[in-house]
Coordinates of C-alpha atoms in Angstrom, one line a residue:
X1 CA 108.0 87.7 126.9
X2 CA 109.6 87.7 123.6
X3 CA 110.4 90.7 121.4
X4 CA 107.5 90.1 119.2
X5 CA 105.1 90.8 122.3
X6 CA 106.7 93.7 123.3
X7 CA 106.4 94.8 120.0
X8 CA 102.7 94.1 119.9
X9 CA 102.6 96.0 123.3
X10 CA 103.8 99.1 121.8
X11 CA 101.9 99.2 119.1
X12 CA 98.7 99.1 120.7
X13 CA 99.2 102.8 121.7
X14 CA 101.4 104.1 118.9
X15 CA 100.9 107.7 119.8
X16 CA 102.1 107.8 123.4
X17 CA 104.5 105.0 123.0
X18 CA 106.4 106.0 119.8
X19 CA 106.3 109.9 120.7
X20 CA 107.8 111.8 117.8
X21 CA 108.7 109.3 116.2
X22 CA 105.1 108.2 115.2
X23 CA 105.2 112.5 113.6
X24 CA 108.4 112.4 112.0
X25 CA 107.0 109.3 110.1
X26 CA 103.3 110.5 109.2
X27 CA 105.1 114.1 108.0
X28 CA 107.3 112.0 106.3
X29 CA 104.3 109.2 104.4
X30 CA 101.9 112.2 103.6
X31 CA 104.8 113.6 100.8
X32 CA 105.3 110.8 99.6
X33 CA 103.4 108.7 96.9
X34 CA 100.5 106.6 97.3
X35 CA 101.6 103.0 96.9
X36 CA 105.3 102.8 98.1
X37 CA 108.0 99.8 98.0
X38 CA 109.3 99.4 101.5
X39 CA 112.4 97.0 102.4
X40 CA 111.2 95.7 105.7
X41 CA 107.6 96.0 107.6
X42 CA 106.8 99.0 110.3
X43 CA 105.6 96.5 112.3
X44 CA 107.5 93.3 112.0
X45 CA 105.2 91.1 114.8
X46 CA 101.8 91.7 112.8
X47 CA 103.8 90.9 109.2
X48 CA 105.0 88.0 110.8
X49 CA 101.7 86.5 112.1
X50 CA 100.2 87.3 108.8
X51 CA 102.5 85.5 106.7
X52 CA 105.5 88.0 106.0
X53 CA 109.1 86.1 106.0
X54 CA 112.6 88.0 104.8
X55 CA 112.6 86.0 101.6
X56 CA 112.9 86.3 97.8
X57 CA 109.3 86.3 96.3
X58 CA 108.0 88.3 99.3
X59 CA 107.4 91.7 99.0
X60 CA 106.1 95.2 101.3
X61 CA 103.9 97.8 99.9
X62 CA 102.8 100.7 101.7
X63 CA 99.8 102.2 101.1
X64 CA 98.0 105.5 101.5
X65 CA 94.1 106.2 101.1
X66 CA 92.3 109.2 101.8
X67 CA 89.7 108.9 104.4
X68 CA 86.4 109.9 104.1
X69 CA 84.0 111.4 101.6
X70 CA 82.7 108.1 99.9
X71 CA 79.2 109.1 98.8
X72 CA 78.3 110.0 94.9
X73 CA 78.2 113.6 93.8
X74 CA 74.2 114.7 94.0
X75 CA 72.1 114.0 91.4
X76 CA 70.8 117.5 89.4
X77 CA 68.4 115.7 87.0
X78 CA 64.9 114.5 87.4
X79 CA 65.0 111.1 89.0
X80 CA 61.7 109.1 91.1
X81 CA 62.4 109.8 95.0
X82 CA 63.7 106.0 95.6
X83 CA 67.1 106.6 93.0
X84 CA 67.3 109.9 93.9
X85 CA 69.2 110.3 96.8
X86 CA 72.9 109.7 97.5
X87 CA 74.2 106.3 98.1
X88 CA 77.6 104.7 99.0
X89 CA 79.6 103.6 96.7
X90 CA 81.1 100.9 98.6
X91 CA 80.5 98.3 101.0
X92 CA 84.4 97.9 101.4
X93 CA 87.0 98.8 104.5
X94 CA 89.8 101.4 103.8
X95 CA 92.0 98.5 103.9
X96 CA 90.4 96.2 101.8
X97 CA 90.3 99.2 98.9
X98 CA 94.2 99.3 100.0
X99 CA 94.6 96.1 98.9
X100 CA 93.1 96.5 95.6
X101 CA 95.1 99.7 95.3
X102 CA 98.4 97.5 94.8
X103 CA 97.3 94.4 93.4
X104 CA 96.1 96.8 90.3
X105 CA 99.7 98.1 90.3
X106 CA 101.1 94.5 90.4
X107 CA 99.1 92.3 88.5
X108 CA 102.0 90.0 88.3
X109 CA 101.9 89.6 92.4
X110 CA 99.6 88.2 94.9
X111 CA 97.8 89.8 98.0
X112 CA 98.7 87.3 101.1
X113 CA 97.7 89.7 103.8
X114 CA 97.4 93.3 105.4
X115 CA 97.4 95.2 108.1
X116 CA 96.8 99.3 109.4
X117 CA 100.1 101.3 110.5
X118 CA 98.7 104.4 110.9
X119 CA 96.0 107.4 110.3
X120 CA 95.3 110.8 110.8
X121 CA 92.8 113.5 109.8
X122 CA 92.8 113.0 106.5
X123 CA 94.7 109.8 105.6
X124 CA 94.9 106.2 106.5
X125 CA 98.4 103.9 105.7
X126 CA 98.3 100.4 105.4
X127 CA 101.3 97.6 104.6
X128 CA 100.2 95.3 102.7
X129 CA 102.1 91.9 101.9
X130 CA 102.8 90.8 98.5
X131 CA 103.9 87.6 97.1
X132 CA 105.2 86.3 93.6
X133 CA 103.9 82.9 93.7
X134 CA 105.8 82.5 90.4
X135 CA 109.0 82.1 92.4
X136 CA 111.0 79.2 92.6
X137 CA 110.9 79.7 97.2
X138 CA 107.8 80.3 97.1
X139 CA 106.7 77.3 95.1
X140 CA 108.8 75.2 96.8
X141 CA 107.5 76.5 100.2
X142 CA 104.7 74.6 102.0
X143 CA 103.1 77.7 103.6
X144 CA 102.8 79.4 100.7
X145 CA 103.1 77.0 97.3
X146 CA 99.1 77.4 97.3
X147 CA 99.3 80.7 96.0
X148 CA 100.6 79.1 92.8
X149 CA 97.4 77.4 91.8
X150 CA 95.0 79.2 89.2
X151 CA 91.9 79.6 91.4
X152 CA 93.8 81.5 93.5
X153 CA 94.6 84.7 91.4
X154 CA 93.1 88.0 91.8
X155 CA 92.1 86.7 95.1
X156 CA 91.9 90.2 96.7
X157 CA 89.4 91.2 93.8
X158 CA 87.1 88.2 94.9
X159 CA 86.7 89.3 98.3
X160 CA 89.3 86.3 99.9
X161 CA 91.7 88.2 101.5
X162 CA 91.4 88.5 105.3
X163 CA 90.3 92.3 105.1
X164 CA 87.9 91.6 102.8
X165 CA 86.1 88.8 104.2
X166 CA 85.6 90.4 107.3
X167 CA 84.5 93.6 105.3
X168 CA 81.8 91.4 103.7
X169 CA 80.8 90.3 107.2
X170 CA 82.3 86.3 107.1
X171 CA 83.9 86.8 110.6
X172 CA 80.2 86.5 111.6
X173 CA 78.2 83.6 112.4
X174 CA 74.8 82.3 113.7
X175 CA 72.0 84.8 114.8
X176 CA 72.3 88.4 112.5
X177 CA 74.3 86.5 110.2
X178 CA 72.1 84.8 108.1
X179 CA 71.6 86.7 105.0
X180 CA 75.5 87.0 104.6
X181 CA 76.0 83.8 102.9
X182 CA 77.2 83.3 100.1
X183 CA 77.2 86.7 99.8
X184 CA 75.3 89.9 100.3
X185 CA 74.4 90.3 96.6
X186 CA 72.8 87.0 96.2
X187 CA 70.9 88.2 99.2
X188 CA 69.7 91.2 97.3
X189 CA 71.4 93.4 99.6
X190 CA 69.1 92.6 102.8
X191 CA 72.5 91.7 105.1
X192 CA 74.6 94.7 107.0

């Protein structure tokens, strides 16, 4: 087995195979901000597979978003009983809204990829990968120069990010997935 599986391995139980060490860190994450720069990914096996290489043009966010209470304030005045109760106001995963997080905070930078690190109670951390495909290694990389053609900006926005698809239900296909595509609002919201 190489290091990467073992890595993997770990991970798969972070609380009983990283001990205090999983503490330390989530005490340390919940002072700090929201969105953070990091040098090098948590988990280095999952960044690889999802794109991440130690080069200039490629960058780590980490990012923090609150869990839970996702449902509009209640409505005081008079409404007819089919608008008036509480609805969601998203269809989207925590880590999809992640994503969005930084790409708002980097306009100038591209979301390749993402994945969970950790969560508690209250909070849930992704790391989310970020590329400048303005760069002259990026560009000139195979894997990655397609991130320096127009159609491809704000791509996390547009629902083409891994996370995203699979939040809008594009994993699926066949039987139950039928009113998914092209997407749930040309279906007038009759999918999920």
């Amino acid at each position: 087995m190489g290091i990467y599986k073992y890595i993997g391995e770990m991970w798969k139980k972070p609380k009983a195979n990283l001990g205090g060490l999983y503490k330390e860190r989530l005490i340390k994450w919940r002072k700090e901000d929201s969105v953070v720069k990091i040098e090098r990914p948590t988990r280095l096996d999952r960044a690889r597979s999802l794109g991440y290489r130690a080069k200039v043009g490629i960058v780590m966010y980490r990012v923090r978003v609150k869990r839970g209470g996702r449902k509009r304030e209640q409505r005081k005045k008079g409404r007819r009983s089919k608008t008036q109760r509480r609805v969601k106001i998203v269809g989207m995963s925590y880590q999809w809204i992640a994503e969005q997080r930084v790409q708002r905070k980097h306009a100038n930078m591209e979301v390749l990829n993402s994945y969970p690190v950790a969560k508690d109670g209250i909070y849930a951390w992704f790391e989310v990968i970020m590329v400048d495909p303005y760069k002259s290694e990026i560009k000139s990389d195979p894997k990655l120069a397609w991130l320096k053609f127009r159609k491809h900006t704000n791509r996390v926005f547009r629902g083409k990010t891994s996370a995203a698809r699979k939040s809008r239900g594009l994993s699926k296909k066949g039987m139950g997935a039928e009113k998914l595509r092209p997407s749930r609002r040309s279906n007038k919201s009759r999918s999920k």
